[in-house]
Amino acid sequence: LPLILNRNMNLFKKIALKIVQKFILGDSINFVSDIHELNRSRLIPIPYYGDFVRISSLELVAYEIQQYHLIGEVAEVGVFKGLFAKEINAAFPDRKLYLFDTFEGFDQRDMKIEIKNNYNVSGDFTNTSPEGVLEIMPHPENCIIKKGYFPETTEGVDEKFCFVSLDTDLYQPTYSGLEYFYPRLIPGGYIFVHDFTPTRYKGVRDAVLEFTHKYSLSYFPICDVGGTVVICKNFSE
Ligand SMILES: C[S@@+](CC[C@H](N)C(=O)[O-])C[C@H]1O[C@@H](n2cnc3c(N)ncnc32)[C@H](O)[C@@H]1O
């Protein structure tokens, strides 16, 4: 019996998890499993709670960037308390990480456009600070805080990027983020735009569609919790 139990442990675990999922947690919660036969350790620890797909996708593209020896720094526009930024910082321990945020919530200039277009996005993102964000970064020495209104805060930044996360919830900074970063993206580099798929953030979706249609770019929506869309720059560009 111990031998049979031992041999079938994974199967038993899977059945037990299915039972817990189905009858205790319900259908809306799903256990995830990591990629089988990855044949390498993950670059960063990936929690199995929260947005596993988003962090796991970040880890995968960081690995690809490393494999292709792509140069360039990394950035996030829309940092708030730094929850995703800390994963970027961990996945790219040898790159500068630019952190763009007002650290005072949405700006009236962007909100006027939201209201005019009936995007109706709201949210209070005032409860944060650059110091608090730096405190949770695994490599704070690599972080460059750009506090203020984006894209004004890009002044004086002269870099190429291999990975950028745009997570502002709004039309205007998403569009200007794409206009600013895409030409500065290394061929083979990636831009993740959060909140592309959920209908609640129509401005983000409109900004991505407008930009990708204007420059005839393709994109790939991923099935993470926030409905991220990924834009990858062609190696021929
Ligand atoms: C949804 S939060 C970001 C969440 C964050 N990425 C995380 O992992 O938790 C959106 C952030 O975008 C910032 N933001 C929106 N528009 C901005 C702009 N034009 N310039 C700078 N920051 C902006 C807000 O201040 C807010 O902190």
Tab-separated table of C-alpha atoms in Angstrom, residues 19-214:
chain	number	residue	atom	x	y	z
A	19	ILE	CA	-12.411	18.362	-4.772
A	20	VAL	CA	-11.425	21.400	-2.679
A	21	GLN	CA	-11.778	23.645	-5.701
A	22	LYS	CA	-15.123	22.333	-6.837
A	23	PHE	CA	-16.974	21.833	-3.571
A	24	ILE	CA	-15.373	24.267	-1.157
A	25	LEU	CA	-14.114	27.227	-3.183
A	26	GLY	CA	-16.549	27.057	-6.085
A	27	ASP	CA	-15.937	27.402	-9.806
A	28	SER	CA	-14.629	30.948	-9.735
A	29	ILE	CA	-11.336	29.999	-8.082
A	30	ASN	CA	-8.882	27.884	-9.980
A	31	PHE	CA	-5.652	26.334	-8.836
A	32	VAL	CA	-2.856	26.911	-11.288
A	33	SER	CA	0.151	24.774	-11.986
A	34	ASP	CA	3.536	25.870	-13.224
A	35	ILE	CA	4.815	25.001	-16.698
A	36	HIS	CA	5.861	21.363	-16.856
A	37	GLU	CA	9.297	20.561	-18.226
A	38	LEU	CA	10.544	24.116	-18.058
A	39	ASN	CA	13.965	22.542	-17.477
A	40	ARG	CA	15.235	25.559	-15.588
A	41	SER	CA	14.499	27.229	-12.308
A	42	ARG	CA	12.305	30.273	-12.426
A	43	LEU	CA	14.211	33.574	-12.378
A	44	ILE	CA	11.958	34.843	-9.583
A	45	PRO	CA	9.630	33.175	-7.091
A	46	ILE	CA	6.066	33.299	-8.405
A	47	PRO	CA	3.249	33.195	-5.858
A	48	TYR	CA	0.357	30.868	-6.689
A	49	TYR	CA	-2.128	33.404	-5.375
A	50	GLY	CA	-2.918	36.842	-6.779
A	51	ASP	CA	-2.138	37.287	-10.457
A	52	PHE	CA	-0.058	34.192	-11.204
A	53	VAL	CA	-0.428	34.575	-14.990
A	54	ARG	CA	0.726	38.199	-15.031
A	55	ILE	CA	3.854	37.570	-12.934
A	56	SER	CA	4.578	34.298	-14.680
A	57	SER	CA	4.344	36.038	-18.082
A	58	LEU	CA	6.721	38.743	-16.893
A	59	GLU	CA	9.151	36.045	-15.780
A	60	LEU	CA	8.933	34.316	-19.167
A	61	VAL	CA	9.630	37.462	-21.175
A	62	ALA	CA	12.510	38.382	-18.827
A	63	TYR	CA	13.973	34.953	-19.617
A	64	GLU	CA	13.583	35.539	-23.381
A	65	ILE	CA	15.204	38.972	-23.086
A	66	GLN	CA	18.084	37.362	-21.224
A	67	GLN	CA	18.440	34.567	-23.802
A	68	TYR	CA	18.635	37.071	-26.666
A	69	HIS	CA	21.105	39.253	-24.704
A	70	LEU	CA	18.894	42.254	-25.342
A	71	ILE	CA	20.177	45.496	-23.939
A	72	GLY	CA	17.960	48.215	-22.442
A	73	GLU	CA	16.446	49.311	-19.169
A	74	VAL	CA	12.971	48.614	-17.744
A	75	ALA	CA	10.146	50.924	-16.666
A	76	GLU	CA	6.678	51.123	-15.237
A	77	VAL	CA	4.201	53.990	-15.688
A	78	GLY	CA	1.558	53.758	-12.964
A	79	VAL	CA	3.333	52.311	-9.948
A	80	PHE	CA	1.039	53.112	-7.004
A	81	LYS	CA	2.465	51.074	-4.072
A	82	GLY	CA	4.852	49.145	-6.315
A	83	LEU	CA	3.259	45.691	-6.220
A	84	PHE	CA	4.031	44.854	-9.850
A	85	ALA	CA	7.137	47.070	-9.932
A	86	LYS	CA	8.778	44.883	-7.306
A	87	GLU	CA	8.304	41.852	-9.566
A	88	ILE	CA	9.861	43.781	-12.486
A	89	ASN	CA	12.758	44.770	-10.244
A	90	ALA	CA	13.262	41.112	-9.227
A	91	ALA	CA	12.987	39.787	-12.789
A	92	PHE	CA	15.549	42.314	-14.078
A	93	PRO	CA	18.084	42.577	-11.228
A	94	ASP	CA	20.788	44.036	-13.488
A	95	ARG	CA	18.720	46.780	-15.183
A	96	LYS	CA	17.745	50.282	-14.172
A	97	LEU	CA	14.038	50.443	-13.289
A	98	TYR	CA	12.321	53.769	-14.028
A	99	LEU	CA	9.229	54.285	-11.874
A	100	PHE	CA	6.824	56.920	-13.238
A	101	ASP	CA	3.911	58.045	-11.078
A	102	THR	CA	2.429	61.230	-9.685
A	103	PHE	CA	2.385	59.399	-6.314
A	104	GLU	CA	-0.636	61.675	-5.776
A	105	GLY	CA	-3.253	59.843	-7.852
A	106	PHE	CA	-4.856	60.791	-11.158
A	107	ASP	CA	-4.173	64.187	-12.712
A	108	GLN	CA	-7.012	66.550	-13.654
A	109	ARG	CA	-5.672	66.919	-17.216
A	110	ASP	CA	-6.201	63.185	-17.809
A	111	MET	CA	-9.509	63.114	-15.944
A	112	LYS	CA	-10.982	65.798	-18.241
A	113	ILE	CA	-10.419	63.437	-21.181
A	114	GLU	CA	-11.920	60.518	-19.226
A	115	ILE	CA	-15.055	62.527	-18.473
A	116	LYS	CA	-15.344	63.895	-22.023
A	117	ASN	CA	-15.250	60.350	-23.434
A	118	ASN	CA	-17.484	58.826	-20.751
A	119	TYR	CA	-14.789	56.360	-19.720
A	120	ASN	CA	-15.872	56.901	-16.115
A	121	VAL	CA	-12.747	55.539	-14.460
A	122	SER	CA	-12.306	56.392	-10.808
A	123	GLY	CA	-9.938	55.344	-8.060
A	124	ASP	CA	-8.004	56.845	-5.202
A	125	PHE	CA	-4.289	56.220	-5.604
A	126	THR	CA	-3.069	58.915	-3.220
A	127	ASN	CA	-2.090	56.611	-0.376
A	128	THR	CA	1.488	55.952	-1.488
A	129	SER	CA	4.952	57.514	-1.542
A	130	PRO	CA	8.257	57.020	-3.383
A	131	GLU	CA	9.886	56.029	-0.049
A	132	GLY	CA	7.247	53.365	0.597
A	133	VAL	CA	7.703	51.974	-2.914
A	134	LEU	CA	11.494	51.826	-2.590
A	135	GLU	CA	11.169	50.001	0.718
A	136	ILE	CA	9.575	46.958	-0.938
A	137	MET	CA	11.949	46.795	-3.925
A	138	PRO	CA	14.403	43.883	-3.867
A	139	HIS	CA	17.026	46.046	-5.649
A	140	PRO	CA	16.210	49.651	-4.683
A	141	GLU	CA	19.670	50.783	-5.800
A	142	ASN	CA	18.547	50.179	-9.431
A	143	CYS	CA	15.345	52.232	-9.120
A	144	ILE	CA	14.919	55.734	-10.472
A	145	ILE	CA	11.804	57.480	-9.208
A	146	LYS	CA	10.144	59.847	-11.668
A	147	LYS	CA	7.549	61.607	-9.570
A	148	GLY	CA	5.052	63.865	-11.343
A	149	TYR	CA	2.857	64.014	-14.393
A	150	PHE	CA	3.710	61.541	-17.145
A	151	PRO	CA	4.879	62.218	-19.894
A	152	GLU	CA	6.364	65.471	-18.535
A	153	THR	CA	8.583	63.391	-16.218
A	154	THR	CA	10.360	61.785	-19.187
A	155	GLU	CA	12.340	64.979	-19.638
A	156	GLY	CA	16.043	64.245	-19.304
A	157	VAL	CA	15.572	60.461	-19.633
A	158	ASP	CA	17.724	59.211	-22.485
A	159	GLU	CA	17.463	55.417	-22.541
A	160	LYS	CA	16.479	52.386	-24.580
A	161	PHE	CA	14.107	49.906	-22.943
A	162	CYS	CA	13.630	46.138	-23.203
A	163	PHE	CA	10.525	45.885	-20.980
A	164	VAL	CA	7.851	48.434	-20.063
A	165	SER	CA	4.658	48.081	-18.009
A	166	LEU	CA	1.905	50.650	-18.580
A	167	ASP	CA	-0.651	50.522	-15.773
A	168	THR	CA	-2.319	53.913	-15.410
A	169	ASP	CA	-5.995	52.900	-15.913
A	170	LEU	CA	-6.464	55.950	-18.167
A	171	TYR	CA	-6.571	56.780	-21.886
A	172	GLN	CA	-4.121	59.696	-22.049
A	173	PRO	CA	-1.081	58.353	-20.139
A	174	THR	CA	-1.541	54.969	-21.851
A	175	TYR	CA	-1.486	56.576	-25.288
A	176	SER	CA	1.435	58.880	-24.477
A	177	GLY	CA	3.218	55.917	-22.849
A	178	LEU	CA	2.992	53.976	-26.085
A	179	GLU	CA	4.098	57.013	-28.140
A	180	TYR	CA	7.049	57.563	-25.820
A	181	PHE	CA	8.244	54.006	-25.223
A	182	TYR	CA	7.597	52.166	-28.485
A	183	PRO	CA	10.278	54.083	-30.457
A	184	ARG	CA	12.665	53.549	-27.525
A	185	LEU	CA	11.933	49.825	-27.255
A	186	ILE	CA	14.745	47.477	-28.288
A	187	PRO	CA	13.689	45.092	-31.113
A	188	GLY	CA	12.523	41.939	-29.336
A	189	GLY	CA	11.419	44.009	-26.311
A	190	TYR	CA	7.953	43.945	-24.728
A	191	ILE	CA	5.315	46.397	-23.509
A	192	PHE	CA	2.643	45.079	-21.114
A	193	VAL	CA	-0.482	47.254	-20.961
A	194	HIS	CA	-2.646	46.357	-17.975
A	195	ASP	CA	-6.482	46.535	-18.084
A	196	PHE	CA	-6.835	46.191	-21.866
A	197	THR	CA	-9.565	43.551	-21.792
A	198	PRO	CA	-11.911	44.566	-18.929
A	199	THR	CA	-14.648	46.840	-20.262
A	200	ARG	CA	-14.328	49.013	-17.158
A	201	TYR	CA	-11.140	50.580	-18.572
A	202	LYS	CA	-12.383	51.539	-22.031
A	203	GLY	CA	-9.857	54.370	-22.296
A	204	VAL	CA	-6.929	51.957	-21.974
A	205	ARG	CA	-8.399	49.744	-24.689
A	206	ASP	CA	-9.079	52.725	-26.999
A	207	ALA	CA	-5.514	54.007	-26.517
A	208	VAL	CA	-3.997	50.612	-27.407
A	209	LEU	CA	-6.276	50.114	-30.420
A	210	GLU	CA	-5.627	53.636	-31.710
A	211	PHE	CA	-1.859	53.240	-31.352
A	212	THR	CA	-1.593	49.730	-32.789
A	213	HIS	CA	-3.833	50.601	-35.758
A	214	LYS	CA	-1.892	53.792	-36.445
